[in-house]
Tab-separated table of C-alpha atoms in Angstrom:
chain	number	residue	atom	x	y	z
K	1	UNK	CA	-2.230	3.713	-6.934
K	2	UNK	CA	-5.276	5.719	-7.122
K	3	UNK	CA	-6.682	7.081	-10.512
K	4	UNK	CA	-7.471	10.830	-10.003
K	5	UNK	CA	-10.925	12.232	-12.412
K	6	UNK	CA	-10.986	15.998	-13.085
K	7	UNK	CA	-13.973	17.402	-13.281
K	8	UNK	CA	-15.129	21.233	-13.699
K	9	UNK	CA	-13.893	22.275	-10.174
K	10	UNK	CA	-12.341	19.591	-7.681
K	11	UNK	CA	-10.129	16.739	-8.572
K	12	UNK	CA	-11.400	13.200	-6.857
K	13	UNK	CA	-9.707	9.829	-6.466
K	14	UNK	CA	-10.644	6.069	-6.262
K	15	UNK	CA	-9.003	4.693	-3.591
K	16	UNK	CA	-7.242	1.031	-4.789
K	17	UNK	CA	-6.761	2.644	-8.287
K	18	UNK	CA	-3.569	4.015	-9.676
K	19	UNK	CA	-3.263	7.438	-10.963
K	20	UNK	CA	-0.317	6.946	-13.248
K	21	UNK	CA	-0.739	10.178	-15.982
K	22	UNK	CA	-4.438	10.166	-14.889
K	23	UNK	CA	-3.929	13.026	-12.565
K	24	UNK	CA	-4.227	16.569	-13.692
K	25	UNK	CA	-4.507	19.781	-11.932
K	26	UNK	CA	-4.715	23.456	-14.215
K	27	UNK	CA	-3.506	25.927	-12.350
K	28	UNK	CA	-4.162	30.168	-13.123
K	29	UNK	CA	-6.468	28.691	-15.953
K	30	UNK	CA	-4.181	25.981	-17.393
K	31	UNK	CA	-1.203	28.294	-17.929
K	32	UNK	CA	0.596	25.566	-15.433
K	33	UNK	CA	-0.413	22.017	-15.012
K	34	UNK	CA	0.622	19.894	-12.512
K	35	UNK	CA	1.117	15.995	-14.114
K	36	UNK	CA	1.685	12.859	-12.706
K	37	UNK	CA	4.143	10.484	-14.223
K	38	UNK	CA	6.301	7.343	-13.747
K	39	UNK	CA	8.478	8.784	-16.126
K	40	UNK	CA	11.646	8.089	-13.631
K	41	UNK	CA	10.452	5.054	-12.629
K	42	UNK	CA	8.714	6.279	-9.703
K	43	UNK	CA	5.236	7.783	-9.786
K	44	UNK	CA	5.653	11.492	-9.177
K	45	UNK	CA	3.943	15.151	-9.995
K	46	UNK	CA	5.876	17.126	-12.779
K	47	UNK	CA	5.211	21.028	-13.149
K	48	UNK	CA	4.271	21.551	-16.826
K	49	UNK	CA	4.068	24.931	-18.516
K	50	UNK	CA	0.433	24.927	-20.179
K	51	UNK	CA	1.410	27.223	-23.172
K	52	UNK	CA	4.310	25.142	-24.425
K	53	UNK	CA	3.449	21.469	-22.635
K	54	UNK	CA	7.119	21.489	-21.591
K	55	UNK	CA	7.918	20.402	-18.137
K	56	UNK	CA	9.170	23.340	-15.956
K	57	UNK	CA	10.498	20.896	-13.066
K	58	UNK	CA	9.945	17.769	-11.320
K	59	UNK	CA	8.070	18.407	-8.236
K	60	UNK	CA	8.621	15.317	-6.397
K	61	UNK	CA	11.316	13.076	-6.433
K	62	UNK	CA	12.797	9.345	-5.166
K	63	UNK	CA	12.426	5.964	-4.872
K	64	UNK	CA	9.175	6.118	-3.657
K	65	UNK	CA	5.697	6.469	-5.153
K	66	UNK	CA	3.172	9.501	-4.841
K	67	UNK	CA	0.087	7.566	-3.657
K	68	UNK	CA	-2.638	10.433	-3.363
K	69	UNK	CA	-3.627	14.029	-4.104
K	70	UNK	CA	-5.252	15.446	-0.994
K	71	UNK	CA	-5.174	18.915	-2.086
K	72	UNK	CA	-3.464	21.901	-4.177
K	73	UNK	CA	-3.060	25.256	-3.192
K	74	UNK	CA	-2.785	27.321	-5.824
K	75	UNK	CA	-2.583	30.770	-4.313
K	76	UNK	CA	0.344	29.508	-1.641
K	77	UNK	CA	1.601	26.872	-4.781
K	78	UNK	CA	1.185	23.958	-2.122
K	79	UNK	CA	0.254	20.623	-2.710
K	80	UNK	CA	-1.107	18.191	0.148
K	81	UNK	CA	-0.019	14.737	-0.747
K	82	UNK	CA	0.290	10.972	0.430
K	83	UNK	CA	3.146	8.965	-0.387
K	84	UNK	CA	4.188	5.348	0.352
K	85	UNK	CA	8.143	4.094	0.469
K	86	UNK	CA	9.388	7.071	1.731
K	87	UNK	CA	10.489	6.220	5.326
K	88	UNK	CA	13.392	3.977	5.412
K	89	UNK	CA	12.677	0.607	7.468
K	90	UNK	CA	8.846	1.028	7.179
K	91	UNK	CA	6.406	-1.165	4.861
K	92	UNK	CA	6.327	0.783	1.511
K	93	UNK	CA	2.771	0.338	1.127
K	94	UNK	CA	2.201	2.463	4.246
K	95	UNK	CA	0.836	6.162	3.364
K	96	UNK	CA	2.445	9.036	5.150
K	97	UNK	CA	0.968	12.742	4.659
K	98	UNK	CA	3.546	15.424	2.939
K	99	UNK	CA	3.453	19.135	1.679
K	100	UNK	CA	5.582	20.632	-0.930
K	101	UNK	CA	6.107	23.614	-2.893
K	102	UNK	CA	5.326	23.638	-6.710
K	103	UNK	CA	9.370	24.302	-7.079
K	104	UNK	CA	10.007	21.343	-5.061
K	105	UNK	CA	11.341	22.494	-1.828
K	106	UNK	CA	10.052	22.873	1.463
K	107	UNK	CA	8.811	19.107	2.031
K	108	UNK	CA	7.357	18.699	5.221
K	109	UNK	CA	5.654	15.816	6.596
K	110	UNK	CA	2.805	15.328	8.897
K	111	UNK	CA	2.972	12.132	10.066
K	112	UNK	CA	5.278	10.082	11.514
K	113	UNK	CA	4.380	6.746	13.196
K	114	UNK	CA	4.946	3.580	12.146
K	115	UNK	CA	1.591	2.619	10.134
K	116	UNK	CA	-0.765	3.439	7.720
K	117	UNK	CA	-1.999	6.870	8.059
K	118	UNK	CA	-5.556	8.867	7.779
K	119	UNK	CA	-5.638	12.483	7.959
K	120	UNK	CA	-8.509	14.658	8.522
K	121	UNK	CA	-8.316	18.714	8.801
K	122	UNK	CA	-10.427	21.072	10.310
K	123	UNK	CA	-12.887	23.111	8.403
K	124	UNK	CA	-10.153	25.965	9.010
K	125	UNK	CA	-7.341	23.714	8.119
K	126	UNK	CA	-5.665	24.429	11.772
K	127	UNK	CA	-5.416	21.352	12.977
K	128	UNK	CA	-6.028	17.616	12.024
K	129	UNK	CA	-6.660	14.238	13.409
K	130	UNK	CA	-4.124	11.675	12.409
K	131	UNK	CA	-5.198	7.995	12.721
K	132	UNK	CA	-3.226	5.101	11.984
K	133	UNK	CA	-3.005	1.426	12.723
K	134	UNK	CA	-1.201	-1.393	11.456
K	135	UNK	CA	-2.615	-5.490	11.223
K	136	UNK	CA	-0.238	-5.911	14.235
K	137	UNK	CA	-1.492	-2.505	15.963
K	138	UNK	CA	-4.940	-1.184	16.764
K	139	UNK	CA	-5.806	2.223	16.173
K	140	UNK	CA	-4.270	4.917	17.561
K	141	UNK	CA	-4.994	8.745	17.049
K	142	UNK	CA	-3.522	12.298	17.499
K	143	UNK	CA	-4.807	15.793	17.450
K	144	UNK	CA	-1.945	17.591	15.876
K	145	UNK	CA	-1.292	21.600	15.059
K	146	UNK	CA	-0.764	22.000	11.692
K	147	UNK	CA	1.536	24.959	11.623
K	148	UNK	CA	4.401	22.749	13.521
K	149	UNK	CA	2.882	19.339	13.416
K	150	UNK	CA	3.015	18.988	17.390
K	151	UNK	CA	0.519	17.010	19.144
K	152	UNK	CA	-2.040	18.684	20.480
K	153	UNK	CA	-3.540	15.909	22.235
K	154	UNK	CA	-3.408	12.060	22.347
K	155	UNK	CA	-7.333	11.334	21.209
K	156	UNK	CA	-7.154	7.544	21.288
K	157	UNK	CA	-5.498	4.270	21.594
K	158	UNK	CA	-7.023	1.083	21.093
K	159	UNK	CA	-6.553	-1.489	23.868
K	160	UNK	CA	-6.382	-4.773	22.406
K	161	UNK	CA	-5.986	-6.677	25.710
K	162	UNK	CA	-9.469	-7.823	25.806
K	163	UNK	CA	-9.410	-9.794	22.388
K	164	UNK	CA	-5.813	-11.128	23.162
K	165	UNK	CA	-7.593	-12.628	26.449
K	166	UNK	CA	-10.217	-14.094	24.063
K	167	UNK	CA	-7.455	-15.826	22.340
K	168	UNK	CA	-7.048	-13.287	19.174
K	169	UNK	CA	-3.747	-13.389	17.462
K	170	UNK	CA	-2.300	-10.376	15.576
K	171	UNK	CA	-1.250	-11.705	11.786
K	172	UNK	CA	2.525	-11.645	11.013
K	173	UNK	CA	3.855	-9.249	8.830
K	174	UNK	CA	5.891	-11.433	6.389
K	175	UNK	CA	8.948	-10.109	3.586
K	176	UNK	CA	10.735	-12.446	1.402
K	177	UNK	CA	13.071	-11.486	-2.017
K	178	UNK	CA	11.148	-11.943	-5.006
K	179	UNK	CA	12.709	-13.714	-8.199
K	180	UNK	CA	15.226	-10.892	-8.479
K	181	UNK	CA	16.967	-11.716	-5.434
K	182	UNK	CA	16.626	-8.361	-4.321
K	183	UNK	CA	13.172	-6.954	-4.299
K	184	UNK	CA	11.209	-7.096	-0.976
K	185	UNK	CA	7.644	-9.406	-1.620
K	186	UNK	CA	5.158	-8.270	1.338
K	187	UNK	CA	2.278	-10.179	2.840
K	188	UNK	CA	0.859	-11.616	5.866
K	189	UNK	CA	0.430	-14.694	7.824
K	190	UNK	CA	-3.031	-15.382	9.643
K	191	UNK	CA	-2.794	-18.424	12.080
K	192	UNK	CA	-5.733	-20.031	13.804
K	193	UNK	CA	-6.301	-18.995	17.479
K	194	UNK	CA	-5.574	-22.274	18.787
K	195	UNK	CA	-2.383	-22.503	16.780
K	196	UNK	CA	0.236	-25.223	18.091
K	197	UNK	CA	3.865	-24.492	16.672
K	198	UNK	CA	4.273	-28.387	16.992
K	199	UNK	CA	1.742	-29.003	14.710
K	200	UNK	CA	1.886	-28.811	11.070
K	201	UNK	CA	-0.799	-26.667	9.090
K	202	UNK	CA	-2.359	-27.007	5.575
K	203	UNK	CA	-2.025	-23.376	3.899
K	204	UNK	CA	-4.551	-21.162	1.944
K	205	UNK	CA	-3.441	-18.178	0.098
K	206	UNK	CA	-6.442	-15.687	-0.611
K	207	UNK	CA	-4.945	-14.179	-3.486
K	208	UNK	CA	-6.229	-10.967	-6.185
K	209	UNK	CA	-3.168	-10.579	-8.433
K	210	UNK	CA	-4.808	-7.878	-10.552
K	211	UNK	CA	-2.350	-4.692	-11.819
K	212	UNK	CA	-5.033	-2.234	-10.645
K	213	UNK	CA	-3.817	-1.796	-6.638
K	214	UNK	CA	-2.293	-4.052	-3.928
K	215	UNK	CA	-4.212	-6.354	-1.851
K	216	UNK	CA	-2.385	-7.388	1.406
K	217	UNK	CA	-4.284	-5.837	4.450
K	218	UNK	CA	-2.563	-2.943	6.214
K	219	UNK	CA	-4.570	-1.772	9.124
K	220	UNK	CA	-6.281	-3.169	11.988
K	221	UNK	CA	-9.220	-5.372	12.101
K	222	UNK	CA	-10.846	-7.460	15.164
K	223	UNK	CA	-12.536	-9.662	12.649
K	224	UNK	CA	-11.320	-10.493	9.178
K	225	UNK	CA	-12.024	-13.290	6.162
K	226	UNK	CA	-8.638	-14.977	6.447
K	227	UNK	CA	-9.028	-15.050	10.460
K	228	UNK	CA	-12.565	-16.814	9.695
K	229	UNK	CA	-11.110	-19.079	7.448
K	230	UNK	CA	-7.898	-20.214	9.862
K	231	UNK	CA	-10.306	-21.128	12.526
K	232	UNK	CA	-11.291	-23.946	10.364
K	233	UNK	CA	-7.298	-25.349	10.573
K	234	UNK	CA	-5.379	-23.181	8.068
K	235	UNK	CA	-2.347	-21.075	7.950
K	236	UNK	CA	-4.287	-18.080	5.622
K	237	UNK	CA	-2.054	-16.216	3.473
K	238	UNK	CA	-2.004	-12.406	1.826
K	239	UNK	CA	0.921	-11.531	-0.934
K	240	UNK	CA	1.561	-8.617	-3.192
K	241	UNK	CA	3.728	-9.934	-5.871
K	242	UNK	CA	5.428	-8.378	-8.787
K	243	UNK	CA	2.806	-7.001	-11.261
K	244	UNK	CA	0.667	-5.371	-8.665
K	245	UNK	CA	0.487	-1.613	-7.774
K	246	UNK	CA	1.481	0.962	-5.493
K	247	UNK	CA	5.469	0.101	-6.219
K	248	UNK	CA	7.989	1.194	-8.708
K	249	UNK	CA	7.081	1.212	-12.483
K	250	UNK	CA	9.399	-1.679	-13.029
K	251	UNK	CA	7.400	-3.947	-10.123
K	252	UNK	CA	3.889	-2.797	-11.679
K	253	UNK	CA	5.355	-3.617	-15.164
K	254	UNK	CA	6.061	-7.300	-15.046
K	255	UNK	CA	1.929	-7.520	-15.514
K	256	UNK	CA	2.156	-5.240	-18.753
K	257	UNK	CA	0.593	-7.483	-21.513
K	258	UNK	CA	1.300	-10.387	-18.957
K	259	UNK	CA	-1.573	-10.918	-16.664
K	260	UNK	CA	-0.931	-14.816	-16.469
K	261	UNK	CA	2.450	-14.505	-14.437
K	262	UNK	CA	0.147	-13.417	-11.421
K	263	UNK	CA	3.348	-12.680	-9.266
K	264	UNK	CA	3.559	-16.648	-9.152
K	265	UNK	CA	7.333	-16.831	-9.061
K	266	UNK	CA	7.518	-14.344	-6.423
K	267	UNK	CA	4.612	-16.032	-4.675
K	268	UNK	CA	5.754	-19.383	-4.131
K	269	UNK	CA	9.583	-17.957	-3.003
K	270	UNK	CA	7.386	-16.112	-0.270
K	271	UNK	CA	5.638	-19.654	0.767
K	272	UNK	CA	9.375	-21.616	0.552
K	273	UNK	CA	10.883	-18.292	2.607
K	274	UNK	CA	7.786	-19.113	5.303
K	275	UNK	CA	8.095	-22.469	5.439
K	276	UNK	CA	12.238	-22.572	5.984
K	277	UNK	CA	11.296	-20.322	9.119
K	278	UNK	CA	8.052	-22.275	10.851
K	279	UNK	CA	8.032	-25.753	10.674
K	280	UNK	CA	4.157	-25.448	11.130
K	281	UNK	CA	4.117	-24.049	7.745
K	282	UNK	CA	3.239	-27.526	5.796
K	283	UNK	CA	4.651	-26.517	1.969
K	284	UNK	CA	3.294	-29.796	0.946
K	285	UNK	CA	-0.455	-28.537	1.512
K	286	UNK	CA	-0.955	-25.185	-0.428
K	287	UNK	CA	-4.645	-24.202	-1.912
K	288	UNK	CA	-4.977	-21.325	-3.484
K	289	UNK	CA	-8.650	-19.354	-3.766
K	290	UNK	CA	-9.772	-15.965	-4.977
K	291	UNK	CA	-12.533	-13.633	-7.342
K	292	UNK	CA	-12.387	-12.301	-10.664
K	293	UNK	CA	-8.730	-11.923	-11.731
K	294	UNK	CA	-7.779	-14.806	-9.366
K	295	UNK	CA	-9.917	-16.894	-10.087
K	296	UNK	CA	-9.002	-17.473	-13.743
K	297	UNK	CA	-5.154	-18.113	-12.080
K	298	UNK	CA	-6.539	-20.996	-10.107
K	299	UNK	CA	-6.615	-23.298	-13.324
K	300	UNK	CA	-3.073	-21.947	-14.662
K	301	UNK	CA	-1.646	-22.765	-11.266
K	302	UNK	CA	-3.047	-26.234	-11.665
K	303	UNK	CA	-1.480	-26.901	-14.958
K	304	UNK	CA	1.842	-24.929	-14.638
K	305	UNK	CA	5.648	-26.264	-13.969
K	306	UNK	CA	5.162	-25.571	-9.988
K	307	UNK	CA	7.733	-27.651	-8.555
K	308	UNK	CA	6.029	-30.980	-7.479
K	309	UNK	CA	7.010	-30.388	-3.728
K	310	UNK	CA	4.347	-27.676	-3.503
K	311	UNK	CA	0.788	-28.447	-4.268
K	312	UNK	CA	-2.060	-26.232	-5.352
K	313	UNK	CA	-5.327	-27.441	-4.437
């Protein structure tokens, strides 16, 4: 999620942090307040009576999370926000742009493609550029009309053909069930450009398990640290286990007073699921590295009761 900061005139956001009760917008000098809360189990927006302190209504609702507030129009009583997990069948970490009225009606979607979106509006707000990509889809950009969200012009569609001709391999998005047997755990697999499926490759997990964000790459990049490491003869993976952010409150609460968990029960199951599908994924040789909090987790792995069939080194 993202964490909001309130100044005297504007609200700004630090990406990779979560708002969780940190977002506030005063309407009509505080007579009404828009507030973010996870009280129903998901990060949503609520309209408060600023005088009595009571909730007037829940603005957003559903099994998805508000990820960012782009702007609030007090005059039209509308909120422009980014959300993740609202579109069935898409990666729940992908952000899409929406608009909604203060009373929870009029939900309008401004982006639609299956990817992670960034939107930039013209100065008069009449048009916007929708840019999106995935780890396995190069960047696409369109100019759209704000009033009806229709495409005005296809601006750009990146061509990966030269990269593929040079041996580039797209990372693979992989999803497996977590420790509860029902929650999807998302990750990506990066293989060397000279990958041979008939061979077995040692695995390295590039881990960051902090509760302040989610860390699996979601956008296209022709150059990455994971790819550089894979070129040395490894399969390199990124995983967001339970305890990281940008999912439900229950998903995130695994880390509460429990940072030592670091999502490892989910990560181990994810590794095993990949190995069961791909014989080239050598689960008998699995390494782990990271910085900051993950660096603290590395010795924990070495001393834990992980089954002997998995070696973390």
